[in-house]
Amino acid sequence: MTTIKDIARISGYSIGTVSRVINHHPDVSDRAREIIERIIEEQHFQPNQNAKQLKAASESPVAVIIKGIENSFLNDLLVRVEERLAASGEEANVVFLSEGDNEVLTAVRMENESHPKGFVFLGGSHDNFQNDFPLVHTPSVLVSAGASDLDSDLLSSFSTDDYEGSRAAARLFVEGGRKNVGFISGHFAIDADGEIVSPRLKGAVDELQENGCSFDPDRQLVYSHFTLKEGYNAAKKLLVKYPEMDALFAHSDIMALGAMRALHDEGKKVPEEIAVCGYDGISVGDFSVPRLTTIRQDTDLMAERAVNDLLFRMNYTRKTVHELIPHVVVERESSGIDSDDRSF
């Protein structure tokens, strides 16, 4: 097992300097800190267990805050995050919130009451993080949404490039000759000034417009919560507002599945009359009729990177990370194509 003496020998710095880095003392040069932290990570060095136990006695388990009680994708991601934490000997305290709750203020309250070692946010509102995250003082990671523009030294993020993923979805429709695309999106995809702020909407709209397809949000867009029922109701509204619709892009698989049921109930054939694409890649899409075309997010890799980053920053000083995890286009029956996955 690697010891503090080994870290000192490999780095060329004294044991005292290594100790100051491990205990987050400020009186260490940036270069020394960078070299020692890199070696600590490479050697999988763990601090003295007695010291860790003393610290843990005043802290509760890692808090995992999941935003969206019925969001199947986030529940799938939760399983993988819990597995990663358990494999590292960490317990998870899981808190479920509705989509209307403020996940960051929930973390602030938990920080004051139970002192968690770290926070894992599964899903979240960009506005909540922008407005309230400065109140959080615990290492945190946001999974499935990006936070690179927040410039926080406590918040990393790991997410899919939603802009490019949604462009890929729209490209499927364009290649299939579909020009009239309806959208089911999460709330607040367009701001008060009429600007598209949701990457999952903007990427698809840009792709369509570059290929000569129009976009009128008043007719082609319906907001929905991430549930089967809401997706069902949203699709029915779209059929009334946009009867010429020949393709539908739902910003989650669960909404897409609800939408396909609504199309069936209204006598619309999928994909012959209306092609459908979802987003996330949850397993239930493999068993729907027709099978759901989707943009799959790599939950295994997302959870691995996020948990590894958080555990390291819980013990050592390191800059936060903002990483985009590649998506996979899964073409199945609902878009009129059934072929192998295409990675991007």
GROMACS .gro file of C-alpha atoms in nm:
model
  344
    1MET     CA    1   0.000   0.000   0.000
    2THR     CA    2   0.132   0.343  -0.093
    3THR     CA    3   0.238   0.559   0.203
    4ILE     CA    4   0.308   0.928   0.246
    5LYS     CA    5   0.680   0.844   0.234
    6ASP     CA    6   0.631   0.685  -0.108
    7ILE     CA    7   0.454   0.998  -0.235
    8ALA     CA    8   0.741   1.212  -0.108
    9ARG     CA    9   1.001   0.985  -0.271
   10ILE     CA   10   0.825   0.976  -0.610
   11SER     CA   11   0.751   1.348  -0.617
   12GLY     CA   12   1.090   1.464  -0.490
   13TYR     CA   13   0.928   1.681  -0.224
   14SER     CA   14   0.960   1.648   0.152
   15ILE     CA   15   0.714   1.455   0.367
   16GLY     CA   16   0.616   1.787   0.525
   17THR     CA   17   0.523   1.934   0.186
   18VAL     CA   18   0.325   1.625   0.093
   19SER     CA   19   0.145   1.641   0.429
   20ARG     CA   20   0.054   2.007   0.373
   21VAL     CA   21  -0.095   1.921   0.033
   22ILE     CA   22  -0.297   1.631   0.178
   23ASN     CA   23  -0.430   1.855   0.458
   24HIS     CA   24  -0.507   2.144   0.221
   25HIS     CA   25  -0.263   2.393   0.373
   26PRO     CA   26  -0.223   2.709   0.164
   27ASP     CA   27   0.156   2.744   0.209
   28VAL     CA   28   0.246   2.520  -0.087
   29SER     CA   29   0.346   2.635  -0.436
   30ASP     CA   30   0.101   2.570  -0.718
   31ARG     CA   31   0.358   2.354  -0.899
   32ALA     CA   32   0.427   2.138  -0.594
   33ARG     CA   33   0.056   2.096  -0.528
   34GLU     CA   34  -0.012   1.997  -0.890
   35ILE     CA   35   0.271   1.738  -0.898
   36ILE     CA   36   0.185   1.584  -0.561
   37GLU     CA   37  -0.189   1.564  -0.634
   38ARG     CA   38  -0.120   1.397  -0.968
   39ILE     CA   39   0.099   1.135  -0.800
   40ILE     CA   40  -0.160   1.081  -0.525
   41GLU     CA   41  -0.420   1.008  -0.792
   42GLU     CA   42  -0.190   0.786  -0.998
   43GLN     CA   43  -0.082   0.584  -0.693
   44HIS     CA   44  -0.439   0.557  -0.555
   45PHE     CA   45  -0.306   0.685  -0.225
   46GLN     CA   46  -0.553   0.692   0.066
   47PRO     CA   47  -0.498   0.910   0.374
   48ASN     CA   48  -0.444   0.755   0.713
   49GLN     CA   49  -0.761   0.560   0.799
   50ASN     CA   50  -0.771   0.685   1.158
   51ALA     CA   51  -0.768   1.043   1.038
   52LYS     CA   52  -1.037   0.965   0.783
   53GLN     CA   53  -1.255   0.803   1.051
   54LEU     CA   54  -1.224   1.107   1.277
   55LYS     CA   55  -1.332   1.330   0.991
   56ALA     CA   56  -1.616   1.100   0.891
   57ALA     CA   57  -1.753   1.100   1.247
   58SER     CA   58  -1.868   1.461   1.196
   59GLU     CA   59  -2.007   1.400   0.847
   60SER     CA   60  -2.303   1.209   0.709
   61PRO     CA   61  -2.299   0.999   0.389
   62VAL     CA   62  -2.275   1.148   0.042
   63ALA     CA   63  -2.607   1.314  -0.041
   64VAL     CA   64  -2.759   1.223  -0.377
   65ILE     CA   65  -3.033   1.465  -0.482
   66ILE     CA   66  -3.247   1.344  -0.771
   67LYS     CA   67  -3.477   1.598  -0.936
   68GLY     CA   68  -3.778   1.429  -1.092
   69ILE     CA   69  -3.956   1.156  -0.898
   70GLU     CA   70  -4.092   0.989  -1.213
   71ASN     CA   71  -3.788   1.050  -1.435
   72SER     CA   72  -3.687   0.697  -1.545
   73PHE     CA   73  -3.355   0.811  -1.688
   74LEU     CA   74  -3.244   0.972  -1.361
   75ASN     CA   75  -3.357   0.666  -1.167
   76ASP     CA   76  -3.142   0.451  -1.397
   77LEU     CA   77  -2.851   0.688  -1.339
   78LEU     CA   78  -2.912   0.674  -0.963
   79VAL     CA   79  -2.860   0.296  -0.960
   80ARG     CA   80  -2.520   0.335  -1.127
   81VAL     CA   81  -2.412   0.618  -0.897
   82GLU     CA   82  -2.508   0.418  -0.587
   83GLU     CA   83  -2.316   0.117  -0.717
   84ARG     CA   84  -2.004   0.330  -0.772
   85LEU     CA   85  -2.027   0.486  -0.428
   86ALA     CA   86  -2.079   0.148  -0.259
   87ALA     CA   87  -1.779   0.002  -0.442
   88SER     CA   88  -1.570   0.281  -0.287
   89GLY     CA   89  -1.705   0.218   0.062
   90GLU     CA   90  -1.932   0.523   0.067
   91GLU     CA   91  -2.295   0.531   0.177
   92ALA     CA   92  -2.553   0.738  -0.011
   93ASN     CA   93  -2.836   0.939   0.137
   94VAL     CA   94  -3.085   0.971  -0.152
   95VAL     CA   95  -3.336   1.257  -0.165
   96PHE     CA   96  -3.611   1.267  -0.428
   97LEU     CA   97  -3.751   1.605  -0.536
   98SER     CA   98  -4.029   1.707  -0.771
   99GLU     CA   99  -3.941   1.905  -1.081
  100GLY     CA  100  -4.066   2.224  -0.917
  101ASP     CA  101  -3.839   2.199  -0.610
  102ASN     CA  102  -3.512   2.387  -0.574
  103GLU     CA  103  -3.241   2.122  -0.552
  104VAL     CA  104  -2.966   2.369  -0.458
  105LEU     CA  105  -3.153   2.520  -0.163
  106THR     CA  106  -3.230   2.164  -0.054
  107ALA     CA  107  -2.854   2.102  -0.050
  108VAL     CA  108  -2.799   2.421   0.154
  109ARG     CA  109  -3.048   2.299   0.414
  110MET     CA  110  -2.889   1.952   0.426
  111GLU     CA  111  -2.545   2.108   0.457
  112ASN     CA  112  -2.657   2.298   0.767
  113GLU     CA  113  -2.846   2.005   0.922
  114SER     CA  114  -2.650   1.688   0.843
  115HIS     CA  115  -2.310   1.797   0.701
  116PRO     CA  116  -2.278   1.554   0.405
  117LYS     CA  117  -1.932   1.474   0.270
  118GLY     CA  118  -2.039   1.566  -0.081
  119PHE     CA  119  -2.337   1.620  -0.308
  120VAL     CA  120  -2.433   1.437  -0.626
  121PHE     CA  121  -2.703   1.624  -0.815
  122LEU     CA  122  -2.890   1.408  -1.067
  123GLY     CA  123  -3.060   1.659  -1.294
  124GLY     CA  124  -3.115   2.020  -1.204
  125SER     CA  125  -3.218   2.368  -1.309
  126HIS     CA  126  -2.941   2.588  -1.450
  127ASP     CA  127  -3.105   2.895  -1.297
  128ASN     CA  128  -3.108   2.736  -0.951
  129PHE     CA  129  -2.737   2.659  -0.973
  130GLN     CA  130  -2.655   3.000  -1.113
  131ASN     CA  131  -2.851   3.184  -0.844
  132ASP     CA  132  -2.803   2.968  -0.536
  133PHE     CA  133  -2.496   2.743  -0.564
  134PRO     CA  134  -2.263   3.007  -0.409
  135LEU     CA  135  -2.444   2.922  -0.084
  136VAL     CA  136  -2.311   2.563  -0.099
  137HIS     CA  137  -1.972   2.495   0.063
  138THR     CA  138  -1.937   2.119   0.003
  139PRO     CA  139  -1.771   1.940  -0.294
  140SER     CA  140  -2.043   1.864  -0.546
  141VAL     CA  141  -2.099   1.714  -0.888
  142LEU     CA  142  -2.388   1.775  -1.129
  143VAL     CA  143  -2.470   1.476  -1.348
  144SER     CA  144  -2.669   1.491  -1.676
  145ALA     CA  145  -2.651   1.870  -1.696
  146GLY     CA  146  -2.357   2.101  -1.763
  147ALA     CA  147  -2.218   2.368  -1.530
  148SER     CA  148  -1.902   2.486  -1.706
  149ASP     CA  149  -2.025   2.845  -1.724
  150LEU     CA  150  -2.079   2.875  -1.348
  151ASP     CA  151  -1.707   2.904  -1.268
  152SER     CA  152  -1.734   2.730  -0.930
  153ASP     CA  153  -1.439   2.570  -0.751
  154LEU     CA  154  -1.677   2.322  -0.582
  155LEU     CA  155  -1.900   2.202  -0.868
  156SER     CA  156  -1.796   1.961  -1.143
  157SER     CA  157  -2.035   1.844  -1.413
  158PHE     CA  158  -2.067   1.543  -1.640
  159SER     CA  159  -2.328   1.546  -1.913
  160THR     CA  160  -2.411   1.460  -2.271
  161ASP     CA  161  -2.366   1.729  -2.535
  162ASP     CA  162  -2.740   1.791  -2.567
  163TYR     CA  163  -2.695   2.037  -2.850
  164GLU     CA  164  -2.516   1.786  -3.073
  165GLY     CA  165  -2.741   1.503  -2.958
  166SER     CA  166  -3.054   1.692  -3.059
  167ARG     CA  167  -2.898   1.787  -3.391
  168ALA     CA  168  -2.845   1.417  -3.455
  169ALA     CA  169  -3.213   1.349  -3.376
  170ALA     CA  170  -3.329   1.617  -3.620
  171ARG     CA  171  -3.086   1.487  -3.882
  172LEU     CA  172  -3.264   1.150  -3.870
  173PHE     CA  173  -3.589   1.321  -3.958
  174VAL     CA  174  -3.433   1.526  -4.238
  175GLU     CA  175  -3.269   1.218  -4.388
  176GLY     CA  176  -3.606   1.043  -4.374
  177GLY     CA  177  -3.774   1.323  -4.566
  178ARG     CA  178  -3.966   1.460  -4.264
  179LYS     CA  179  -4.001   1.840  -4.263
  180ASN     CA  180  -4.277   1.917  -4.011
  181VAL     CA  181  -4.132   1.835  -3.670
  182GLY     CA  182  -4.320   1.882  -3.346
  183PHE     CA  183  -4.143   1.906  -3.010
  184ILE     CA  184  -4.225   1.801  -2.655
  185SER     CA  185  -3.981   1.978  -2.426
  186GLY     CA  186  -3.920   2.035  -2.059
  187HIS     CA  187  -4.040   2.367  -1.924
  188PHE     CA  188  -3.852   2.693  -1.985
  189ALA     CA  189  -3.692   2.589  -2.315
  190ILE     CA  190  -3.752   2.942  -2.446
  191ASP     CA  191  -3.697   3.252  -2.233
  192ALA     CA  192  -3.914   3.563  -2.201
  193ASP     CA  193  -3.731   3.728  -2.492
  194GLY     CA  194  -3.813   3.438  -2.724
  195GLU     CA  195  -3.459   3.300  -2.723
  196ILE     CA  196  -3.413   2.922  -2.719
  197VAL     CA  197  -3.217   2.839  -2.404
  198SER     CA  198  -3.256   2.460  -2.401
  199PRO     CA  199  -2.972   2.285  -2.591
  200ARG     CA  200  -3.204   1.992  -2.665
  201LEU     CA  201  -3.436   2.227  -2.849
  202LYS     CA  202  -3.182   2.461  -3.004
  203GLY     CA  203  -2.968   2.188  -3.162
  204ALA     CA  204  -3.266   2.030  -3.336
  205VAL     CA  205  -3.408   2.364  -3.449
  206ASP     CA  206  -3.072   2.474  -3.592
  207GLU     CA  207  -3.039   2.147  -3.784
  208LEU     CA  208  -3.391   2.176  -3.924
  209GLN     CA  209  -3.357   2.540  -4.024
  210GLU     CA  210  -3.025   2.475  -4.195
  211ASN     CA  211  -3.211   2.219  -4.406
  212GLY     CA  212  -3.494   2.453  -4.500
  213CYS     CA  213  -3.746   2.343  -4.237
  214SER     CA  214  -3.941   2.603  -4.040
  215PHE     CA  215  -3.995   2.631  -3.665
  216ASP     CA  216  -4.287   2.816  -3.507
  217PRO     CA  217  -4.279   2.758  -3.130
  218ASP     CA  218  -4.643   2.863  -3.090
  219ARG     CA  219  -4.750   2.571  -3.310
  220GLN     CA  220  -4.468   2.319  -3.296
  221LEU     CA  221  -4.373   2.317  -2.926
  222VAL     CA  222  -4.556   2.186  -2.619
  223TYR     CA  223  -4.407   2.183  -2.270
  224SER     CA  224  -4.428   1.877  -2.051
  225HIS     CA  225  -4.301   1.724  -1.728
  226PHE     CA  226  -4.090   1.411  -1.771
  227THR     CA  227  -4.370   1.158  -1.725
  228LEU     CA  228  -4.571   0.918  -1.942
  229LYS     CA  229  -4.898   1.099  -1.875
  230GLU     CA  230  -4.756   1.442  -1.954
  231GLY     CA  231  -4.599   1.312  -2.275
  232TYR     CA  232  -4.935   1.161  -2.370
  233ASN     CA  233  -5.122   1.487  -2.311
  234ALA     CA  234  -4.854   1.694  -2.487
  235ALA     CA  235  -4.875   1.481  -2.803
  236LYS     CA  236  -5.252   1.528  -2.815
  237LYS     CA  237  -5.206   1.904  -2.789
  238LEU     CA  238  -4.951   1.896  -3.070
  239LEU     CA  239  -5.189   1.712  -3.301
  240VAL     CA  240  -5.441   1.993  -3.254
  241LYS     CA  241  -5.193   2.280  -3.283
  242TYR     CA  242  -4.984   2.128  -3.563
  243PRO     CA  243  -5.194   1.882  -3.763
  244GLU     CA  244  -4.943   1.860  -4.048
  245MET     CA  245  -4.679   1.717  -3.810
  246ASP     CA  246  -4.494   1.423  -3.967
  247ALA     CA  247  -4.225   1.380  -3.698
  248LEU     CA  248  -4.210   1.424  -3.321
  249PHE     CA  249  -3.900   1.477  -3.107
  250ALA     CA  250  -3.961   1.431  -2.734
  251HIS     CA  251  -3.685   1.546  -2.502
  252SER     CA  252  -3.700   1.227  -2.295
  253ASP     CA  253  -3.782   0.866  -2.375
  254ILE     CA  254  -4.053   0.853  -2.111
  255MET     CA  255  -4.234   1.147  -2.275
  256ALA     CA  256  -4.184   0.986  -2.618
  257LEU     CA  257  -4.343   0.661  -2.500
  258GLY     CA  258  -4.644   0.848  -2.365
  259ALA     CA  259  -4.663   1.042  -2.692
  260MET     CA  260  -4.662   0.724  -2.903
  261ARG     CA  261  -4.959   0.594  -2.707
  262ALA     CA  262  -5.145   0.920  -2.771
  263LEU     CA  263  -5.068   0.898  -3.145
  264HIS     CA  264  -5.199   0.542  -3.150
  265ASP     CA  265  -5.519   0.647  -2.970
  266GLU     CA  266  -5.571   0.924  -3.224
  267GLY     CA  267  -5.537   0.681  -3.514
  268LYS     CA  268  -5.189   0.797  -3.623
  269LYS     CA  269  -4.946   0.528  -3.739
  270VAL     CA  270  -4.587   0.539  -3.614
  271PRO     CA  271  -4.366   0.571  -3.813
  272GLU     CA  272  -4.570   0.564  -4.136
  273GLU     CA  273  -4.750   0.891  -4.062
  274ILE     CA  274  -4.543   1.036  -3.777
  275ALA     CA  275  -4.186   0.938  -3.696
  276VAL     CA  276  -4.085   0.958  -3.328
  277CYS     CA  277  -3.751   1.003  -3.154
  278GLY     CA  278  -3.685   1.020  -2.781
  279TYR     CA  279  -3.380   1.110  -2.573
  280ASP     CA  280  -3.196   0.918  -2.297
  281GLY     CA  281  -3.181   0.552  -2.404
  282ILE     CA  282  -3.373   0.392  -2.116
  283SER     CA  283  -3.421   0.016  -2.149
  284VAL     CA  284  -3.801   0.022  -2.177
  285GLY     CA  285  -3.765   0.171  -2.527
  286ASP     CA  286  -3.633  -0.168  -2.640
  287PHE     CA  287  -3.975  -0.324  -2.569
  288SER     CA  288  -4.222  -0.061  -2.690
  289VAL     CA  289  -4.426  -0.114  -3.007
  290PRO     CA  290  -4.275   0.013  -3.224
  291ARG     CA  291  -3.929   0.010  -3.066
  292LEU     CA  292  -3.823   0.364  -2.982
  293THR     CA  293  -3.552   0.550  -3.171
  294THR     CA  294  -3.352   0.753  -2.921
  295ILE     CA  295  -3.038   0.945  -2.838
  296ARG     CA  296  -2.873   0.730  -2.572
  297GLN     CA  297  -2.676   0.883  -2.286
  298ASP     CA  298  -2.396   0.666  -2.146
  299THR     CA  299  -2.508   0.637  -1.783
  300ASP     CA  300  -2.230   0.392  -1.690
  301LEU     CA  301  -1.952   0.624  -1.801
  302MET     CA  302  -2.128   0.931  -1.666
  303ALA     CA  303  -2.165   0.776  -1.320
  304GLU     CA  304  -1.807   0.644  -1.319
  305ARG     CA  305  -1.651   0.980  -1.407
  306ALA     CA  306  -1.875   1.176  -1.173
  307VAL     CA  307  -1.824   0.957  -0.866
  308ASN     CA  308  -1.448   0.927  -0.920
  309ASP     CA  309  -1.418   1.305  -0.950
  310LEU     CA  310  -1.626   1.371  -0.638
  311LEU     CA  311  -1.445   1.116  -0.421
  312PHE     CA  312  -1.109   1.262  -0.515
  313ARG     CA  313  -1.217   1.621  -0.444
  314MET     CA  314  -1.369   1.516  -0.112
  315ASN     CA  315  -1.018   1.421   0.003
  316TYR     CA  316  -0.779   1.639  -0.196
  317THR     CA  317  -0.763   1.980  -0.353
  318ARG     CA  318  -0.819   1.961  -0.728
  319LYS     CA  319  -0.979   2.181  -0.990
  320THR     CA  320  -1.334   2.101  -1.089
  321VAL     CA  321  -1.400   1.918  -1.416
  322HIS     CA  322  -1.667   1.972  -1.682
  323GLU     CA  323  -1.685   1.682  -1.924
  324LEU     CA  324  -1.915   1.598  -2.213
  325ILE     CA  325  -1.985   1.225  -2.245
  326PRO     CA  326  -2.041   1.103  -2.606
  327HIS     CA  327  -2.396   1.017  -2.707
  328VAL     CA  328  -2.511   0.727  -2.924
  329VAL     CA  329  -2.780   0.747  -3.193
  330VAL     CA  330  -3.000   0.439  -3.162
  331GLU     CA  331  -3.210   0.403  -3.479
  332ARG     CA  332  -3.510   0.177  -3.434
  333GLU     CA  333  -3.860   0.125  -3.570
  334SER     CA  334  -4.027   0.447  -3.447
  335SER     CA  335  -3.827   0.659  -3.691
  336GLY     CA  336  -3.874   0.421  -3.983
  337ILE     CA  337  -3.523   0.278  -3.948
  338ASP     CA  338  -3.395  -0.021  -3.751
  339SER     CA  339  -3.016  -0.045  -3.767
  340ASP     CA  340  -2.707  -0.065  -3.550
  341ASP     CA  341  -2.620   0.204  -3.300
  342ARG     CA  342  -2.412   0.493  -3.432
  343SER     CA  343  -2.162   0.651  -3.191
  344PHE     CA  344  -2.057   1.016  -3.212
   0.00000   0.00000   0.00000
